Short mmCIF file of C-alpha atoms and ligand atoms in Angstrom, two decimals:
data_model
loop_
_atom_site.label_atom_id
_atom_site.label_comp_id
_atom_site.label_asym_id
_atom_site.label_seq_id
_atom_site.Cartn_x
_atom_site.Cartn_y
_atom_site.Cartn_z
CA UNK A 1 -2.58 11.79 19.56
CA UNK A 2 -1.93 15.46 18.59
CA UNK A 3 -5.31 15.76 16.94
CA UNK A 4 -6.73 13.97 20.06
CA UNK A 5 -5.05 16.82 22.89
CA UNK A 6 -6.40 19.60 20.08
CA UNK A 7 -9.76 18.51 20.25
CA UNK A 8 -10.23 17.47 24.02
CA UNK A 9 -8.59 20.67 24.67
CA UNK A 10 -11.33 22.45 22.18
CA UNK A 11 -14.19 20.57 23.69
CA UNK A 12 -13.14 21.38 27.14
CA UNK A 13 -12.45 25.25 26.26
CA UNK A 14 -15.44 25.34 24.43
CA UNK A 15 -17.49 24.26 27.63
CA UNK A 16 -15.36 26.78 29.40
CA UNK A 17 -16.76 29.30 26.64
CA UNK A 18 -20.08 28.78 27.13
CA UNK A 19 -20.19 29.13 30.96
CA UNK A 20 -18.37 32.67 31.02
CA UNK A 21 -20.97 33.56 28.62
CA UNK A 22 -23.52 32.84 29.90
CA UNK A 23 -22.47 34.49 33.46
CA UNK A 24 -21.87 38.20 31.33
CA UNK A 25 -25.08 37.89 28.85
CA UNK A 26 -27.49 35.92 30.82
CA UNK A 27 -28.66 33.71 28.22
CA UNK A 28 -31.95 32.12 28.94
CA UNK A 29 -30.67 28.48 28.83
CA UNK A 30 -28.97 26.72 31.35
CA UNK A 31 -25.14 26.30 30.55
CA UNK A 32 -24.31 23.51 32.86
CA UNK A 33 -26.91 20.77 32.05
CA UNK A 34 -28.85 18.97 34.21
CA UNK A 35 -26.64 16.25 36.38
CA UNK A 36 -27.21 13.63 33.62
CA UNK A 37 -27.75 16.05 30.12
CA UNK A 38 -24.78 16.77 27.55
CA UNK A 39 -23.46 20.90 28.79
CA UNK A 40 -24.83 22.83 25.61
CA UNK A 41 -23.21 22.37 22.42
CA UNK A 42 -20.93 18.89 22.90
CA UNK A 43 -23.59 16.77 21.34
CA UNK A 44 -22.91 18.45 18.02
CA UNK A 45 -19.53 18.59 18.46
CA UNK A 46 -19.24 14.90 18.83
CA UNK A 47 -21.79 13.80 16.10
CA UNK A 48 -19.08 15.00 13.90
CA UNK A 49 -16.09 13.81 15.14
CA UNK A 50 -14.29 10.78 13.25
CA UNK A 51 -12.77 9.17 16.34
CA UNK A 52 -14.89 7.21 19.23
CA UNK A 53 -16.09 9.30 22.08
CA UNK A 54 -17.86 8.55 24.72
CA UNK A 55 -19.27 11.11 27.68
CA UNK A 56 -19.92 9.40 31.22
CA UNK A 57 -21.79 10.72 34.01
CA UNK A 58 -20.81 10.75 37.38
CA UNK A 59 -21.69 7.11 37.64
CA UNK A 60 -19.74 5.64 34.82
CA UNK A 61 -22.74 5.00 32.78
CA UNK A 62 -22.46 6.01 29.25
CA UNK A 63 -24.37 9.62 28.54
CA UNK A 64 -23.28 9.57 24.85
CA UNK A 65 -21.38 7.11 22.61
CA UNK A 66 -20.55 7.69 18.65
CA UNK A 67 -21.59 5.31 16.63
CA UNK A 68 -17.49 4.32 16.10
CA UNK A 69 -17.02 3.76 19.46
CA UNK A 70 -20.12 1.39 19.05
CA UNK A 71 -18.73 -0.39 16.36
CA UNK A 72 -15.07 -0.95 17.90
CA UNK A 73 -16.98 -2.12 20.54
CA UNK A 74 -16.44 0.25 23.32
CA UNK A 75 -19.37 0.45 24.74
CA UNK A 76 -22.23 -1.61 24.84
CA UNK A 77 -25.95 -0.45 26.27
CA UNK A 78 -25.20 1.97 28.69
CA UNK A 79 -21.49 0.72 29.85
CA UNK A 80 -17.61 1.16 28.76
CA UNK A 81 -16.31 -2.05 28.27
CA UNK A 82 -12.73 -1.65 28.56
CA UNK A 83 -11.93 -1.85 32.61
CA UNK A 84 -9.01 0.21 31.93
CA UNK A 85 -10.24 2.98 29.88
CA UNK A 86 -12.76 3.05 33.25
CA UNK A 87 -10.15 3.34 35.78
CA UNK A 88 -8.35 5.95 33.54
CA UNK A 89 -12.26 7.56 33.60
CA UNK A 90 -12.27 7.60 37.29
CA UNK A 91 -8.85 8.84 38.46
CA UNK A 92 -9.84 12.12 36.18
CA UNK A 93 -13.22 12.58 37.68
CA UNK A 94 -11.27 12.19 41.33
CA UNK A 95 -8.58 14.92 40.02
CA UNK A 96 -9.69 16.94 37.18
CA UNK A 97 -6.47 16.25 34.55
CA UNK A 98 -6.53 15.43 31.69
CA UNK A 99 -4.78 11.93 30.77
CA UNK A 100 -3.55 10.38 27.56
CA UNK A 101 -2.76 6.65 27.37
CA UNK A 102 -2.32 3.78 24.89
CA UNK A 103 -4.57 0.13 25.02
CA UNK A 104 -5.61 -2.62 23.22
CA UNK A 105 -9.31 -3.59 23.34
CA UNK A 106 -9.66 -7.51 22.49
CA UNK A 107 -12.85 -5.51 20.54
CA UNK A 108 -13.75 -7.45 17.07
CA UNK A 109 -14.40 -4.77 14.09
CA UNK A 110 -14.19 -6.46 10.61
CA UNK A 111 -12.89 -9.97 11.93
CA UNK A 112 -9.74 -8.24 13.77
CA UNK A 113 -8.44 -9.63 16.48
CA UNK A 114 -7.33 -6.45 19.09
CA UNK A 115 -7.86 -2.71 18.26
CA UNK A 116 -5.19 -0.45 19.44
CA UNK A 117 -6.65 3.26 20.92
CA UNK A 118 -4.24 6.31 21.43
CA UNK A 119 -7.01 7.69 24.13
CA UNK A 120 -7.46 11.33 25.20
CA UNK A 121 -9.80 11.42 28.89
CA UNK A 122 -10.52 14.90 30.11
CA UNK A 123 -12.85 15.84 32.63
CA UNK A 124 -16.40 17.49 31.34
CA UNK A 125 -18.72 20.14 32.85
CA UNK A 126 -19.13 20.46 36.92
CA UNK A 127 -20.75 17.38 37.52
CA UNK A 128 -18.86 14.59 37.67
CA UNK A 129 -19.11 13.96 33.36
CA UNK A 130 -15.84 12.72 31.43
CA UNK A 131 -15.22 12.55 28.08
CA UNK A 132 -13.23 9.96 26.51
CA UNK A 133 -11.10 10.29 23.01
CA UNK A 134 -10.31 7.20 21.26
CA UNK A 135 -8.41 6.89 18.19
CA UNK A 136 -7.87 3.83 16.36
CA UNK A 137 -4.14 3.13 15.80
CA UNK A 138 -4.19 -0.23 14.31
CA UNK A 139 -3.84 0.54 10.56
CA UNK A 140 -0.49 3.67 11.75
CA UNK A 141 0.65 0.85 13.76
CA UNK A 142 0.22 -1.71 10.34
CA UNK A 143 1.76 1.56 7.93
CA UNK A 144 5.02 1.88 10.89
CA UNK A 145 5.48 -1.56 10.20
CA UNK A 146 5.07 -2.15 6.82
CA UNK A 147 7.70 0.64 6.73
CA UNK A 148 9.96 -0.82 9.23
CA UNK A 149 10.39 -3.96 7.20
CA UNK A 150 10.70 -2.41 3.85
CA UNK A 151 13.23 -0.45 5.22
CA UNK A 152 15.27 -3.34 6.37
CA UNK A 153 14.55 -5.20 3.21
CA UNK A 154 15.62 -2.44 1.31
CA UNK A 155 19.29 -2.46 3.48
CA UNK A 156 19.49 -5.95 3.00
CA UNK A 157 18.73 -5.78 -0.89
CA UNK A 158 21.65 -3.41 -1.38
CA UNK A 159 23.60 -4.81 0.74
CA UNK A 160 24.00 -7.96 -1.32
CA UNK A 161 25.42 -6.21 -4.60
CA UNK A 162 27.73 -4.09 -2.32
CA UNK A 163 28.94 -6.85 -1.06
CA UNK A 164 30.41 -8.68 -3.64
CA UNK A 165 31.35 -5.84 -5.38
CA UNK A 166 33.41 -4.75 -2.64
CA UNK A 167 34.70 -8.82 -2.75
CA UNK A 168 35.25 -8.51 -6.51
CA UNK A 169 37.25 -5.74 -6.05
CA UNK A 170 39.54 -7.28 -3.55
CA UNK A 171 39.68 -10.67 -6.02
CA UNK A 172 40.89 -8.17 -8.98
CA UNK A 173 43.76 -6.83 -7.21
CA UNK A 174 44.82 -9.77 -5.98
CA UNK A 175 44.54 -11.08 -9.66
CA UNK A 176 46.10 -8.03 -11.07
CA UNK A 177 48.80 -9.97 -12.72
CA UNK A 178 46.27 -12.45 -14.56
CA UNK A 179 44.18 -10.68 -17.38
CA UNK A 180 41.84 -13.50 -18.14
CA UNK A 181 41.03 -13.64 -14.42
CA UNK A 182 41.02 -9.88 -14.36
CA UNK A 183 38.47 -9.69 -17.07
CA UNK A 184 36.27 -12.31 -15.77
CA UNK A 185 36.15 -9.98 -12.52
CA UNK A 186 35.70 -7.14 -14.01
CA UNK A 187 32.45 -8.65 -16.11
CA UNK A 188 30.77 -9.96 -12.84
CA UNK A 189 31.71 -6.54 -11.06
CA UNK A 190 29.50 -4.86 -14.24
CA UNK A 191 26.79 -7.60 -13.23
CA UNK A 192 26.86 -6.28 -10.12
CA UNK A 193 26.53 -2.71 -10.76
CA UNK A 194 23.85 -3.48 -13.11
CA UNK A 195 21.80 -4.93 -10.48
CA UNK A 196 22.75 -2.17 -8.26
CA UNK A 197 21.11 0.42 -10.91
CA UNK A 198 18.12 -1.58 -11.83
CA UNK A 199 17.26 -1.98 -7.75
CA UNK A 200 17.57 2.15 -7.26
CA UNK A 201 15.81 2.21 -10.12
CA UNK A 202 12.87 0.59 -9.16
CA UNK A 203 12.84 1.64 -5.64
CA UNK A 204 12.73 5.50 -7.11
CA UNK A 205 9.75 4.42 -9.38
CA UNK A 206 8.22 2.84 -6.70
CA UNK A 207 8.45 5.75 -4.16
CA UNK A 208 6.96 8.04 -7.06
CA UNK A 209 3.93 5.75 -7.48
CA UNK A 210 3.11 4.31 -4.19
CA UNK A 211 1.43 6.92 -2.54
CA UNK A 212 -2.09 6.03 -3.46
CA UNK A 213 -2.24 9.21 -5.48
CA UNK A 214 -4.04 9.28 -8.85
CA UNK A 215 -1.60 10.40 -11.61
CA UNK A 216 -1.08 13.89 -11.65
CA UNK A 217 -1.67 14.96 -15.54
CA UNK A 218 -3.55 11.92 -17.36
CA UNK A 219 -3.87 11.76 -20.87
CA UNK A 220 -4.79 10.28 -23.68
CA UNK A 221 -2.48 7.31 -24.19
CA UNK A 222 -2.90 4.89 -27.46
CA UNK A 223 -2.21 1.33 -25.85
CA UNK A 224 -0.26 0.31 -29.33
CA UNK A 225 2.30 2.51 -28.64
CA UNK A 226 2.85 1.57 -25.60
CA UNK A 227 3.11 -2.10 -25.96
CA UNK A 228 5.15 -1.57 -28.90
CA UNK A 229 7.83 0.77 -26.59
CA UNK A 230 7.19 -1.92 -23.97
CA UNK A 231 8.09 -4.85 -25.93
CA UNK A 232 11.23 -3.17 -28.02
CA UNK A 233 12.82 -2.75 -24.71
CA UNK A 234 12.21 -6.47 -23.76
CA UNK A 235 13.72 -7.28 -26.96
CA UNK A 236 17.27 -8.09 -26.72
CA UNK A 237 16.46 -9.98 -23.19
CA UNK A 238 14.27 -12.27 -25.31
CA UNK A 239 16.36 -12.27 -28.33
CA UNK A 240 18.87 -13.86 -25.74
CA UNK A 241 16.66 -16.72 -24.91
CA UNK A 242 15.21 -17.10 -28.73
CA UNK A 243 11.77 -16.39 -26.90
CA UNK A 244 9.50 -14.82 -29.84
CA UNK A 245 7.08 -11.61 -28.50
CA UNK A 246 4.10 -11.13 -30.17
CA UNK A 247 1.75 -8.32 -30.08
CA UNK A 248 -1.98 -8.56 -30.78
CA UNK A 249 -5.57 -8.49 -30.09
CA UNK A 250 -7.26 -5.45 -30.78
CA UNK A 251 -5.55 -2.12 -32.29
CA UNK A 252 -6.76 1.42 -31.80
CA UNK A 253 -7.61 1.13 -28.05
CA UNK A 254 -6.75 4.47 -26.09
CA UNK A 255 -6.58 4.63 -22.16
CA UNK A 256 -6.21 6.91 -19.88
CA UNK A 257 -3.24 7.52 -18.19
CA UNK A 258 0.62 8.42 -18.05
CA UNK A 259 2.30 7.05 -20.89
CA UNK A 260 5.51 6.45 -19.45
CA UNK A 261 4.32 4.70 -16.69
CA UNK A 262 2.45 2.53 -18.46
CA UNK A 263 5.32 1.22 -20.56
CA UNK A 264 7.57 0.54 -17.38
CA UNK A 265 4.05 -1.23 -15.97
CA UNK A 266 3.68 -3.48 -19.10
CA UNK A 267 8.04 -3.87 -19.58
CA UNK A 268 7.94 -5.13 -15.85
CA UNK A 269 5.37 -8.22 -16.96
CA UNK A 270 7.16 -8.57 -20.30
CA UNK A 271 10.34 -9.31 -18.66
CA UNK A 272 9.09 -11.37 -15.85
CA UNK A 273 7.29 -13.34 -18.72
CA UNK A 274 10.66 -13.94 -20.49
CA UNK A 275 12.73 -14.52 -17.25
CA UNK A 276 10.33 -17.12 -16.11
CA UNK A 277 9.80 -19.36 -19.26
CA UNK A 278 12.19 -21.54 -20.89
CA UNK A 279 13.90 -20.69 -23.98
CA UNK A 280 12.19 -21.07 -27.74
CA UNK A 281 8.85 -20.44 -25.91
CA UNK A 282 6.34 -17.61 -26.91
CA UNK A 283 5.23 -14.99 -24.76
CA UNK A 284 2.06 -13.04 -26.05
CA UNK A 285 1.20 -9.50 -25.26
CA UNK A 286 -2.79 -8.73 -26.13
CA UNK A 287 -5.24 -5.81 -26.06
CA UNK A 288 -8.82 -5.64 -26.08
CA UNK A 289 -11.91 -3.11 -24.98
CA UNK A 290 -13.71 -4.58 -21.64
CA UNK A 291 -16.75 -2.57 -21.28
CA UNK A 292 -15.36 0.72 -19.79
CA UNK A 293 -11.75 -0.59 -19.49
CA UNK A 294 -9.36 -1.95 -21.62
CA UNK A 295 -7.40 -5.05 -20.59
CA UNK A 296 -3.46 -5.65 -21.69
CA UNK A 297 -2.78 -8.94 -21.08
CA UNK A 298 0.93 -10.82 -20.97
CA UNK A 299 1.04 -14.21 -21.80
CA UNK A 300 3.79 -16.68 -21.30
CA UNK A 301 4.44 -20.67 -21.65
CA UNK A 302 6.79 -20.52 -18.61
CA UNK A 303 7.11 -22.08 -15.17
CA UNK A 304 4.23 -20.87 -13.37
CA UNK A 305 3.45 -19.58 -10.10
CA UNK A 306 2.01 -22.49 -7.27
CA UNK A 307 -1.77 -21.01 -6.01
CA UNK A 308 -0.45 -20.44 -2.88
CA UNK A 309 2.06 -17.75 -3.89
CA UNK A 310 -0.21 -15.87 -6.58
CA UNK A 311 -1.78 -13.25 -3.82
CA UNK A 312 1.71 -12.57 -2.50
CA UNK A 313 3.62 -11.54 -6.12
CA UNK A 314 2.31 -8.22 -5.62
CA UNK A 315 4.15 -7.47 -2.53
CA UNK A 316 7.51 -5.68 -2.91
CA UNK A 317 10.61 -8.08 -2.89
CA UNK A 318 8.25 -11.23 -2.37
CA UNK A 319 9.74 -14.18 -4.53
CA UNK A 320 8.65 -17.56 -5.67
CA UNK A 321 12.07 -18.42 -5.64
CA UNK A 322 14.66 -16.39 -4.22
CA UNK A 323 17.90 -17.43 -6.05
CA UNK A 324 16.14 -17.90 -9.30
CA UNK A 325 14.76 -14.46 -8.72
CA UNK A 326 18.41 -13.44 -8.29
CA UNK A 327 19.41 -15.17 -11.10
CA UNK A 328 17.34 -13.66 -13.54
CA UNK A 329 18.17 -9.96 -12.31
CA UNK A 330 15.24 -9.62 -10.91
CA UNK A 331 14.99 -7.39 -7.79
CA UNK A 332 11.47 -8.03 -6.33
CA UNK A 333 10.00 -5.01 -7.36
CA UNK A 334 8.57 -5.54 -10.71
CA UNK A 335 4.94 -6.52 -9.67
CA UNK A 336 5.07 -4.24 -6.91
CA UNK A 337 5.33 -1.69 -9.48
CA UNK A 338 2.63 -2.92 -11.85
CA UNK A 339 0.32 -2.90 -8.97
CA UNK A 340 0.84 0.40 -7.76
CA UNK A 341 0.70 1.75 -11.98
CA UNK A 342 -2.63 -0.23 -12.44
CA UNK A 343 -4.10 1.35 -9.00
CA UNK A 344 -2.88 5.36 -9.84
CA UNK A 345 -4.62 4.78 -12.86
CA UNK A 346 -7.79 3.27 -11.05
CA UNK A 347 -7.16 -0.12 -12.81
CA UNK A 348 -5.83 -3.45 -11.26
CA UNK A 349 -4.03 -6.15 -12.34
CA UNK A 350 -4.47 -10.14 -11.57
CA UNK A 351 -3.00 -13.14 -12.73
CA UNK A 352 -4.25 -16.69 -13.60
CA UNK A 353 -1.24 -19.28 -13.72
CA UNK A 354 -0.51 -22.90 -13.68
CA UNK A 355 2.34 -24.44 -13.04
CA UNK A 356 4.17 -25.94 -15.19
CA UNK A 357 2.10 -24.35 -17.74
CA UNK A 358 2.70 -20.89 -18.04
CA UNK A 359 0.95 -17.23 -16.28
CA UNK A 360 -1.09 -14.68 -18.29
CA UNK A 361 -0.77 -11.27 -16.21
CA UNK A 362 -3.62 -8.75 -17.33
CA UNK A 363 -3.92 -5.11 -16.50
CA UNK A 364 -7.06 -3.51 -16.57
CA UNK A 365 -7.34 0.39 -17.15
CA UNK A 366 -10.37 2.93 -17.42
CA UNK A 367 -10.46 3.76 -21.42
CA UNK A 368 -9.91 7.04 -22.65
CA UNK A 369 -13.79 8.83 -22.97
CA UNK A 370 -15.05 6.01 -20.73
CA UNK A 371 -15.78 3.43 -22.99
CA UNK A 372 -13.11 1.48 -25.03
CA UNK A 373 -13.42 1.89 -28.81
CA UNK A 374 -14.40 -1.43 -30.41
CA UNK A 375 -12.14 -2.24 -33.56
CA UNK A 376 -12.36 -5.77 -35.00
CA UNK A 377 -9.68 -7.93 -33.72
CA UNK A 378 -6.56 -8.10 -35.86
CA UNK A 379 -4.67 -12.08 -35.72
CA UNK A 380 -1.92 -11.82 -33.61
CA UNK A 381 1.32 -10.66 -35.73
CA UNK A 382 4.94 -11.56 -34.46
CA UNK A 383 7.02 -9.29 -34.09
CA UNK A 384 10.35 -9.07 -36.04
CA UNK A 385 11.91 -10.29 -32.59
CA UNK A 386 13.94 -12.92 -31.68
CA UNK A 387 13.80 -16.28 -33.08
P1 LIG B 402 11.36 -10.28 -9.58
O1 LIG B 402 12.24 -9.12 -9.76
O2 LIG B 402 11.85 -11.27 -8.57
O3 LIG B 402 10.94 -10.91 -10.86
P2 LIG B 402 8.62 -9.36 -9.37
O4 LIG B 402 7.97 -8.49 -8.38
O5 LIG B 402 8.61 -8.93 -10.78
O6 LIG B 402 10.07 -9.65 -8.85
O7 LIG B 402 7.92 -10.80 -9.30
C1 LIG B 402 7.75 -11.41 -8.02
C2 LIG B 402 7.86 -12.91 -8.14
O8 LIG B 402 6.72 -13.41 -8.87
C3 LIG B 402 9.07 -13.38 -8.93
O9 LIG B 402 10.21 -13.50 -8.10
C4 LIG B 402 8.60 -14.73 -9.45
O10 LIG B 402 8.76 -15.71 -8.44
C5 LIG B 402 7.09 -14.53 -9.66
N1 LIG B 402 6.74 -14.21 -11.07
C6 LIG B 402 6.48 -13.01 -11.60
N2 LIG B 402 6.15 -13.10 -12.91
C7 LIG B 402 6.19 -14.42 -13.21
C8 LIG B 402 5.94 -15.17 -14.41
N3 LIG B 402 5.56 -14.57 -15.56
N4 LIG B 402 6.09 -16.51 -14.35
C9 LIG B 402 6.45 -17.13 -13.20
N5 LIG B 402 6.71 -16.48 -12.03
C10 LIG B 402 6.58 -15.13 -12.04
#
């Protein structure tokens, strides 16, 4: 709306501009226009604005439209289609002020349904034109939201761990003369905390990453190092469930990219590969050179994920399976992270999965020089893990 008042306000001082000139030098052209031409000078200001404008004459027909307002709808042939944005048109013919005002057009652009406009309707030249703003608010309306519920998701994520810590607390004093009950407290209070750390933990990655910006300092990053890093610290985890990681596929690959990121990117599929699969199972983590990409792929025997949930994994704190989630440690945020990784480093990830069968989770990332360096496979090794 801000940017809106700034430029109405320009256009109309602008117009002002031109008419005082003209009075003191005398310029040859005409400043006011004739009854149904553009004044001098807003035709070029609109061709480049981003937001929909529309100038109507003194008769509500439609002088000038930009091709946005076109598109959202707006106006069609010579008329503005939303009665209201007409009536707001008219009152500020009758008294000269300029109005702002909020409204949904039932206007279809890209299969949507209703477009909200913050508009911005001054009054234009001497006779009888009027200039309409309109800025589409539908995608800040869709970011406020998005926010909004990650917000309260985020209160009720912490909220849970706090809770029973503050519960466990209370059960230890009232335990305090029984150790064994005091140590088994004490244990699920350290559960507790854990989960605590790993959710602040991820939520601070995640607000580093999510901004859409590319990463700040790429380099060259050799993708063996950083699925070994990746899979050392998924060791013990799988160790615990005698789950054997294996690295393969093809060595020497380099991408480009931030190293550390990368590892936390790959670690987040490695563990959601281990937490979803049964125990004594085999969870494969491969490289190989895709044209000018190279793809890391994570490959488990585990539970699966049904079709109908595989677009929504990516979304922060979405589960399959809440409690299991829970269960596992898990705090929602894993994939959420791997997405936003893959897309600062212009890469993506996807998943193909079965259930019952197992997932395979593959990131794609540009190679390092813009071409991945083709080295003959090597057969998949295990690792000294976890038997
Ligand atoms: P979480 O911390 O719950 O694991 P993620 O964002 O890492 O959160 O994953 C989101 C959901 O996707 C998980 O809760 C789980 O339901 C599903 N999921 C992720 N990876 C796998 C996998 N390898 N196998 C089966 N389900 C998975």
């Amino acid at each position: 709306m801000t940017s809106l008042a700034a430029l109405a306000g320009f256009m109309v001082g602008a117009i002002a501009m031109m008419a005082v000139r003209t009075r003191a030098g005398g310029e040859p052209h005409p400043v006011e226009a004739g009854e149904s031409a553009l004044p001098q000078g807003v035709a070029s200001v609109l061709a480049v604005l981003p937001s929909s404008a529309v100038v109507l004459d003194r008769d509500d027909r439609v002088l000038r439209a930009s091709s946005a307002a076109r598109a959202f709808g707006l106006v069609r042939g010579d008329r503005l289609m939303a009665a209201e944005l007409l009536a707001l048109a008219r009152q500020v013919r009758r008294d000269g002020e300029i109005r702002e005002s909020e409204f949904e057009v039932a206007a279809h652009k890209f299969g949507m349904e209703a477009t909200n406009f913050a508009v911005r309707v001054a009054p234009l030249g001497t006779h009888g034109q009027v200039l309409v703003l309109a800025e589409d608010q539908t995608e800040r309306r869709r970011v406020e939201a998005v926010r909004r519920d990650f917000v309260a998701n985020v209160s009720h994520e912490l909220k849970t761990p706090v809770g029973a810590l503050s519960l466990l607390a209370e059960t230890v004093r009232a335990a305090a003369d029984d150790p064994v009950a005091v140590t088994r407290f004490a244990g699920r209070m350290e559960h507790e905390a854990a989960r605590l750390t790993y959710l602040v933990q991820d939520l601070i990655t995640l607000s580093r990453i999510q901004g859409g910006d590319p990463i700040p300092t790429p380099a060259c990053v050799p993708v063996d190092e950083v699925m070994h890093e990746a899979i050392d610290r998924c060791n013990t985890r799988a160790a615990a469930k005698a789950i054997t990681l294996v690295a393969g596929g093809t060595e020497g690959l380099r991408v480009w990219g931030d190293d550390e990121l990368l590892v936390t990117a790959l670690r987040n599929l490695i563990d959601n590969a281990v937490a979803y699969s049964p125990e004594s199972t085999r969870v494969v983590v491969s490289a190989r050179p895709a044209g000018e990409s190279v793809e890391v792929s994570v490959s488990d025997q585990g539970i699966g994920i049904p079709e109908s949930s595989q677009e929504r994994i990516f979304e922060r704190f979405f589960r399959v399976d809440a409690a299991r989630s829970r269960a596992t440690g898990g705090t929602g945020l894993g994939l959420a992270i791997v997405k936003h990784v893959a897309v600062a480093h212009g890469g993506e990830v996807s998943v193909w999965s079965k259930e019952g069968s197992g997932s395979t989770f593959t990131l794609r990332l540009p190679a390092f020089g813009g071409t991945a360096l083709a080295v003959p496979s090597t057969p998949i090794i295990p690792l000294e893990a976890a038997q």
